[in-house]
Coordinates of C-alpha atoms and ligand atoms in Angstrom, one line a residue:
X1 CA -14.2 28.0 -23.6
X2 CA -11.4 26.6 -25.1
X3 CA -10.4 22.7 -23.9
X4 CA -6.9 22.1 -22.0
X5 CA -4.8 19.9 -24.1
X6 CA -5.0 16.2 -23.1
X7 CA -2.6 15.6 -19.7
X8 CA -0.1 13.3 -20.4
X9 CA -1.3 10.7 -18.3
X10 CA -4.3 10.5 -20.3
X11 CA -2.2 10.4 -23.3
X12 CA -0.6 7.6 -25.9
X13 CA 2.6 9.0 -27.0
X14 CA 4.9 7.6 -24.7
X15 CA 4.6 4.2 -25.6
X16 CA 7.7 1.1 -25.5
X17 CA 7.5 -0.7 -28.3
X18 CA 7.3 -3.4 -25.5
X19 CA 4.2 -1.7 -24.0
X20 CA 2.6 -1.4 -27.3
X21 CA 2.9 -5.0 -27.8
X22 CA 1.1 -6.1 -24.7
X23 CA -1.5 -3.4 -25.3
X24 CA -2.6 -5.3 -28.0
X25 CA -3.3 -8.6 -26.1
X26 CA -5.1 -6.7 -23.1
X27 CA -8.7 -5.7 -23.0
X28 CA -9.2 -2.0 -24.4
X29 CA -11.8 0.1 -24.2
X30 CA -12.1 4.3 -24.5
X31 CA -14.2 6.6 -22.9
X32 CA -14.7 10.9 -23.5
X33 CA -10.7 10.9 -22.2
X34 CA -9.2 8.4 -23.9
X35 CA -8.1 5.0 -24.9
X36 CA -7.9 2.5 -21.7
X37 CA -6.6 -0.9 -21.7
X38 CA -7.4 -3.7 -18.3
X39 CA -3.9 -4.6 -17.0
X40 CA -3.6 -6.6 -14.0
X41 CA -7.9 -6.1 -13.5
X42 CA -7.8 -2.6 -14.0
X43 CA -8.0 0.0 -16.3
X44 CA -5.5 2.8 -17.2
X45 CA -5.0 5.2 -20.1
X46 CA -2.1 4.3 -22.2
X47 CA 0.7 6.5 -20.9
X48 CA -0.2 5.9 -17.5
X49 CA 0.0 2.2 -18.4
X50 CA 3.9 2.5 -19.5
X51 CA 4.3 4.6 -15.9
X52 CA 2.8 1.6 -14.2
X53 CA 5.1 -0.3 -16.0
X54 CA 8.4 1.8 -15.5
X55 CA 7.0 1.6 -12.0
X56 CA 7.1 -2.2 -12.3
X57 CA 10.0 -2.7 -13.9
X58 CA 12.4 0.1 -11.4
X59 CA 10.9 0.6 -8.3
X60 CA 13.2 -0.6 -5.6
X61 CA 11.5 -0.3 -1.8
X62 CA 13.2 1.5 1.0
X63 CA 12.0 -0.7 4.4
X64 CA 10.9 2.9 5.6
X65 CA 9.4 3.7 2.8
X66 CA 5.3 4.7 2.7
X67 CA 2.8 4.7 0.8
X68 CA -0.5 6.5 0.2
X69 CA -3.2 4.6 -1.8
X70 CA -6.5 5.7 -2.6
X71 CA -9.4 4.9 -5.7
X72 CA -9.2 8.9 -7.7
X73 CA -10.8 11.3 -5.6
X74 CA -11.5 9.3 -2.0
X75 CA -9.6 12.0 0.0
X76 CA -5.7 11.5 -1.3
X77 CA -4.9 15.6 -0.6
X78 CA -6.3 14.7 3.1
X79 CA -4.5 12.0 3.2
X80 CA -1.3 13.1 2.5
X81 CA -2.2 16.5 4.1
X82 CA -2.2 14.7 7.6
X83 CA 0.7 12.1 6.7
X84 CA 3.0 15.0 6.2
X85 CA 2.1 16.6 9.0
X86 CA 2.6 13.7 11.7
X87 CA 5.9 13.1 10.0
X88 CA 7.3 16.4 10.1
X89 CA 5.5 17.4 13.3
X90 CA 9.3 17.0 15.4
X91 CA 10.7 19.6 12.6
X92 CA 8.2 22.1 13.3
X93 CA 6.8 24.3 16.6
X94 CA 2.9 23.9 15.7
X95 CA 3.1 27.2 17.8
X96 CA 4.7 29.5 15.6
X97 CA 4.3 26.9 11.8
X98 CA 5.5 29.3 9.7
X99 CA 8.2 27.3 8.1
X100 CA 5.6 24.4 7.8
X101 CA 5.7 22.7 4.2
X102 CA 2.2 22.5 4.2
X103 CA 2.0 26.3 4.4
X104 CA 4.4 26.9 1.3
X105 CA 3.5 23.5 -1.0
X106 CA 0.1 21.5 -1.5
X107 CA 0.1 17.9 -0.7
X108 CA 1.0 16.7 -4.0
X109 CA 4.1 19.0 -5.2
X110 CA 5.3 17.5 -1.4
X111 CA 4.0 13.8 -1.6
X112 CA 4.9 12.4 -5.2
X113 CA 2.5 9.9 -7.3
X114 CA 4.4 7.1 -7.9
X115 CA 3.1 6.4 -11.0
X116 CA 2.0 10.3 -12.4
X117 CA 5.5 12.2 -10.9
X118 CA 7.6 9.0 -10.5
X119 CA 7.5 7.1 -13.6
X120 CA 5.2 8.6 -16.3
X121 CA 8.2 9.8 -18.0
X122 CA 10.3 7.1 -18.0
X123 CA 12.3 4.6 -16.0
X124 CA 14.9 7.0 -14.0
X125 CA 12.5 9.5 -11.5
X126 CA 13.8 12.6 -11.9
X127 CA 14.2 13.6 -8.2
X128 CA 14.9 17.4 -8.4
X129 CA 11.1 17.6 -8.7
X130 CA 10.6 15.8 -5.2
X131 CA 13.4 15.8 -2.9
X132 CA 12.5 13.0 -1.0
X133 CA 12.8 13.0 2.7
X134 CA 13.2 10.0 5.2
X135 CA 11.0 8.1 5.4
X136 CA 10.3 8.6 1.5
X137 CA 6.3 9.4 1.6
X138 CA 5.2 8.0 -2.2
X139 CA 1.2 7.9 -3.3
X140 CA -0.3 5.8 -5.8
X141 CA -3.6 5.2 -7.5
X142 CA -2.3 1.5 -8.7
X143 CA -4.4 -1.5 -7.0
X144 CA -2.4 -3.2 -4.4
X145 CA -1.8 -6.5 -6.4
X146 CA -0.2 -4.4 -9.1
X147 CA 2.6 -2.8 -6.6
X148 CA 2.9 -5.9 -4.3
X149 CA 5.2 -7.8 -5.9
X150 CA 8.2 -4.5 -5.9
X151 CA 7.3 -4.3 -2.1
X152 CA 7.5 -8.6 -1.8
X153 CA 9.8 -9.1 1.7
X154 CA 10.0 -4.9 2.2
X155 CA 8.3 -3.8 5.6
X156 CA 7.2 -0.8 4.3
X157 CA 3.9 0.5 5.3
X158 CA 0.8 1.1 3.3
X159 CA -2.2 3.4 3.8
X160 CA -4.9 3.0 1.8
X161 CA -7.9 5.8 1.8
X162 CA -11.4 4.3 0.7
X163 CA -14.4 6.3 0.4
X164 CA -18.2 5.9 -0.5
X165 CA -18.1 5.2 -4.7
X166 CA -21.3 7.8 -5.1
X167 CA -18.9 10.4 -3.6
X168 CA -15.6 9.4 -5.3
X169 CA -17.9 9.8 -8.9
X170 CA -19.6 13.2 -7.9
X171 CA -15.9 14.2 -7.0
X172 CA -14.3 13.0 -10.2
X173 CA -17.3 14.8 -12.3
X174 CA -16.6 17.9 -10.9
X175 CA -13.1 17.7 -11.2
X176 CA -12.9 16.6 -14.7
X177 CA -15.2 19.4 -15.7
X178 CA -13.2 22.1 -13.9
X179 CA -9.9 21.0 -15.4
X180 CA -11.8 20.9 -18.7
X181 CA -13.1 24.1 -18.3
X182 CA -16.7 23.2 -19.0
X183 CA -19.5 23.2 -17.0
X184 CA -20.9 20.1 -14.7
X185 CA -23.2 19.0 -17.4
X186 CA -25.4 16.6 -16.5
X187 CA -25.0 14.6 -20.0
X188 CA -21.5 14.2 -18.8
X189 CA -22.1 12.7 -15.4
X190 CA -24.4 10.2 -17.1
X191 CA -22.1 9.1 -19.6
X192 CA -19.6 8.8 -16.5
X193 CA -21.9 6.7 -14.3
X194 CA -22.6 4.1 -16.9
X195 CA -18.6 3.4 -17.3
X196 CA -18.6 3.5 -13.7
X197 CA -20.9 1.1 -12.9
X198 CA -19.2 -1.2 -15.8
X199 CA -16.2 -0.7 -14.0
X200 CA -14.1 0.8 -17.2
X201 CA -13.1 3.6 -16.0
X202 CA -9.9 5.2 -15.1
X203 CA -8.4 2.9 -12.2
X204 CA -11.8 1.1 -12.3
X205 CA -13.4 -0.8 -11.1
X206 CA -13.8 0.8 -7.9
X207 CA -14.9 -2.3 -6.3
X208 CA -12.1 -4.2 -7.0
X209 CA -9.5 -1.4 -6.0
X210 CA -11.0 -1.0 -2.6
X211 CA -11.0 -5.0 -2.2
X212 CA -7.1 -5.7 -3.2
X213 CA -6.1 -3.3 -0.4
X214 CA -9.4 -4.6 2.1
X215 CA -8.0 -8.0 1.6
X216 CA -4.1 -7.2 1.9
X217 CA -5.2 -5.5 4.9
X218 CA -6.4 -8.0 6.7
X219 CA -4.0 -10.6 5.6
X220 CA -1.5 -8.0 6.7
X221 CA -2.3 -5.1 9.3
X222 CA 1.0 -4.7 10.6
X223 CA 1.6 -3.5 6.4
X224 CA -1.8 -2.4 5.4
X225 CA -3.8 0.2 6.9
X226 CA -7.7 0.6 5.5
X227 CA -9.2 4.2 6.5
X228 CA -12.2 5.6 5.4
X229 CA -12.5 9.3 4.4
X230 CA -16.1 9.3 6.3
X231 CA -14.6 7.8 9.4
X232 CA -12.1 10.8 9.0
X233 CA -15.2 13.1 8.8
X234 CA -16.5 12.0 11.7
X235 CA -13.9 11.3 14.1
X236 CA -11.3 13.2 12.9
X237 CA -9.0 13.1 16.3
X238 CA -9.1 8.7 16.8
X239 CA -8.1 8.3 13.1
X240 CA -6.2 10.7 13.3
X241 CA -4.3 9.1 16.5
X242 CA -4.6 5.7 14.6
X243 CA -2.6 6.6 11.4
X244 CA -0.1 8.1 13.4
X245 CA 0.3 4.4 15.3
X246 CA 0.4 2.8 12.1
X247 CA 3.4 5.1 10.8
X248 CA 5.0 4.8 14.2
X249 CA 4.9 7.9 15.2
X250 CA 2.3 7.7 18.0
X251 CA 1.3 10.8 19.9
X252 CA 2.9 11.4 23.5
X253 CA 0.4 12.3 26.4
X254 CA 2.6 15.3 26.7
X255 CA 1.7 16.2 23.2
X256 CA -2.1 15.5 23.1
X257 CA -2.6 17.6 26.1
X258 CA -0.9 20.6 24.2
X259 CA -3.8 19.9 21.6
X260 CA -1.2 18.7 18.4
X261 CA -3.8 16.4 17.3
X262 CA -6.2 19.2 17.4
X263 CA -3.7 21.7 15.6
X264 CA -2.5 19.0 12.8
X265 CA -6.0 18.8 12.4
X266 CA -7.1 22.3 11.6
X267 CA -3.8 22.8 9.7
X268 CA -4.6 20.1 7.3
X269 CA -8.5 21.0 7.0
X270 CA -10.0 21.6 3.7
X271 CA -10.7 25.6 5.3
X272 CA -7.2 26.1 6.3
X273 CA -5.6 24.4 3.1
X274 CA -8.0 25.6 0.5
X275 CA -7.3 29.0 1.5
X276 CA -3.3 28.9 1.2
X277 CA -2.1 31.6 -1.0
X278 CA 0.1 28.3 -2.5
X279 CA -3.3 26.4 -3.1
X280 CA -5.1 29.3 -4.7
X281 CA -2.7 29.7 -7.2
X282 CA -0.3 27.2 -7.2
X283 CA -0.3 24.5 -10.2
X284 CA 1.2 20.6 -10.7
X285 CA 4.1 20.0 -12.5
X286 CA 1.5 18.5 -14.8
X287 CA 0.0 22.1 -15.3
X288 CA -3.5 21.3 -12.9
X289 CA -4.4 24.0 -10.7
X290 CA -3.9 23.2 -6.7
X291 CA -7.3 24.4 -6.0
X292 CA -9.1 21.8 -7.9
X293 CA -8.1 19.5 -5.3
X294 CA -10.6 21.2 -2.9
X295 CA -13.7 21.4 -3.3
X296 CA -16.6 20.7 -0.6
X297 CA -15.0 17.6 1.0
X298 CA -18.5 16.2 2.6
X299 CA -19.5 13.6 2.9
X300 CA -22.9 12.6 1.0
X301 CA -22.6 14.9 -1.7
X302 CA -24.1 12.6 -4.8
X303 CA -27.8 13.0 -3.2
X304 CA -27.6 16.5 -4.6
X305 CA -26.9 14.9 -8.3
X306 CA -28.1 10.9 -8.4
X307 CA -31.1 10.4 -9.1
X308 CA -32.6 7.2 -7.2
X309 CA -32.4 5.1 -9.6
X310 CA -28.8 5.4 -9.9
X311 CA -28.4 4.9 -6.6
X312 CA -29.8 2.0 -6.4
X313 CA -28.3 0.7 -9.6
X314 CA -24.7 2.0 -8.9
X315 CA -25.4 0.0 -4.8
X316 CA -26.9 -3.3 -6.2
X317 CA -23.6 -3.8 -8.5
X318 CA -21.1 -2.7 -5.6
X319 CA -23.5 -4.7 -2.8
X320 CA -23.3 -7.9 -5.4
X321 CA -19.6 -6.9 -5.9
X322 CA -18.5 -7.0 -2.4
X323 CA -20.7 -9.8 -1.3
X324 CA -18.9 -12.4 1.1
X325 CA -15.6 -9.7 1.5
X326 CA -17.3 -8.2 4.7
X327 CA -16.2 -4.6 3.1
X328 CA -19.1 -2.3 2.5
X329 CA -18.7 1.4 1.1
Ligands
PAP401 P1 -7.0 13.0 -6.3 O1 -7.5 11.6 -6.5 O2 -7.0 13.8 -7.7 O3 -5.7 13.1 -5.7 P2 -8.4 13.6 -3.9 O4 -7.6 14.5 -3.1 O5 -8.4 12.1 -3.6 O6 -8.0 13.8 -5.5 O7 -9.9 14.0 -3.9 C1 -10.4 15.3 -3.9 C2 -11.6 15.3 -2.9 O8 -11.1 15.4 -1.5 C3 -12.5 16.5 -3.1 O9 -13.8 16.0 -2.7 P3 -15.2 16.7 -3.1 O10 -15.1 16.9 -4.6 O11 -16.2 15.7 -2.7 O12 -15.3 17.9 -2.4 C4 -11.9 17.5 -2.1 O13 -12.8 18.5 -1.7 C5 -11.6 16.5 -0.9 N1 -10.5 17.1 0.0 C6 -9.4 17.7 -0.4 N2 -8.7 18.2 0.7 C7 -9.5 17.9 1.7 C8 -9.3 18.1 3.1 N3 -8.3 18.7 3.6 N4 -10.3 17.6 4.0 C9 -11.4 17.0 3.5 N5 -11.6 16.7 2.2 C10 -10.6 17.2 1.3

């Protein structure tokens, strides 16, 4: 089958001559994808670089703003899925949710990437794209050292989404294949481990990201919220109750006894979402196709594709990673 033409994101044609020059005193590296380069301890194809940059460089912080961080593929659909819905949940009878935007967008033509829809193509967001609400909802896949210093003195609020690192590869695999149009080769996920367990890898390494935001949020939990996606899994209604603290829009008892945790729930379930007309055939800006953002959403999927000696090769290097940090994932 024939391949998709690079993203852009993945891409090196939309270089400053400003980034091109630092380029060439970073660390680089290249995988299947691309060239990566190591800015600020983490890796990045080129264009996506000069987004991080323009994201640098422009990005001016609302106090309300809020953002949505998560490592590629820990649950950033969910994420925003549920975000949007506690947000919006005064705008809409969960009774009779036919005007919901959920039902007529997925999560990422409503929540923009601040560094893929934001600022991949230059310094000025174009905002017809995303016509941003109050609060602005943003996401990002950057490290939180990298967007700290733009939110320096701003009381905006952070979420960040970790999940289990054999998951988040087993997830990426299968969506890289799909969007490639090739099959889940095995030769693939190999090649994908190894840079994963060196840590080059797109936003890599893992480790790291989870620990800039673990650390920011316990320096600062009135700023930083740390969820996990198998905490979500498994007790779906407390997180639920607790992210919707943390963005200051707590649920009334009136409201939990007409079951609107429950219902924001099963509106943003992988079921419900995955089988949205919008989500079955919708696509990105980017061109990718809504439904490869669902797939099985559990939670232990790599025993079906590790082999144990990559688990225990891929949990000795995150174990000796995260030593001393009391995070474990
Ligand atoms: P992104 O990083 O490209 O934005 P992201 O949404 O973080 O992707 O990850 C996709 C994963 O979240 C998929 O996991 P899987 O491959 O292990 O199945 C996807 O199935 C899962 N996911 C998407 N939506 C939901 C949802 N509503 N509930 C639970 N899991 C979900």
């Amino acid at each position: 089958m024939a391949e998709k033409e690079l993203p852009m994101l993945l891409r090196d044609d939309n270089l400053s001559e400003e980034t091109k020059k630092l380029i060439s005193s970073l660390p680089t590296d290249k995988d299947a994808q691309g060239k990566l380069c190591k800015y600020q301890g983490c890796w990045y194809y080129y264009n996506t670089l000069q987004a991080v940059i323009n994201f640098q460089e422009n990005f001016q912080p609302q106090d309300t703003d809020i953002i949505l961080a998560s490592f590629p593929k820990a649950g950033t659909t969910w994420l925003k899925a549920l975000s949007v819905a506690l947000l919006e949940r005064s705008k809409h009878d969960h009774d009779d949710p036919l005007n919901h935007p959920l039902l007529s967008d997925n999560p990422h033509g409503i929540v923009p990437f601040l560094e893929f829809d934001m600022y991949l193509k230059g310094s000025t967001p174009d905002q017809t794209k995303f016509p941003l609400s109050s609060p602005r909802l943003f996401s990002t896949h950057m490290p939180l050292h990298t967007i700290k210093e733009n939110l320096k003195d701003s009381p905006c609020k952070i979420v960040y989404l970790c999940r289990n690192a054999k998951d988040a590869l087993i997830s990426r695999w299968f969506y890289r294949c799909k969007y490639q149009n090739k099959d889940a080769a095995r030769s693939i996920l190999e090649s994908m481990f190894e840079s994963f367990c060196s840590g080059v890898g797109f936003y890599g390494p893992i480790w790291d990201h989870a620990l800039s935001y673990w650390k920011g949020s316990l320096e600062n939990p009135k700023n930083v919220l740390f969820m996990r996606y198998e905490e979500l899994k498994t007790e779906p209604s407390a997180q639920l109750k607790r992210l919707a603290e943390f963005l200051g829009c707590p649920f009334t008892e009136e409201e939990e006894e007409n079951g609107l945790v429950e219902k924001i729930l099963e509106l943003c379930s992988l079921d419900n979402l995955s089988g949205l007309e919008v989500n079955k055939t919708g696509k990105t800006w980017t061109n990718v196709d809504y439904k490869s953002y669902f797939r099985k959403g559990e939670v232990g999927d790599w025993k079906n594709y590790l082999t144990p000696e990559m688990e225990t090769k891929i949990d000795m290097i995150i174990d000796e990673k995260l030593k001393g940090s009391g995070l474990t994932f």
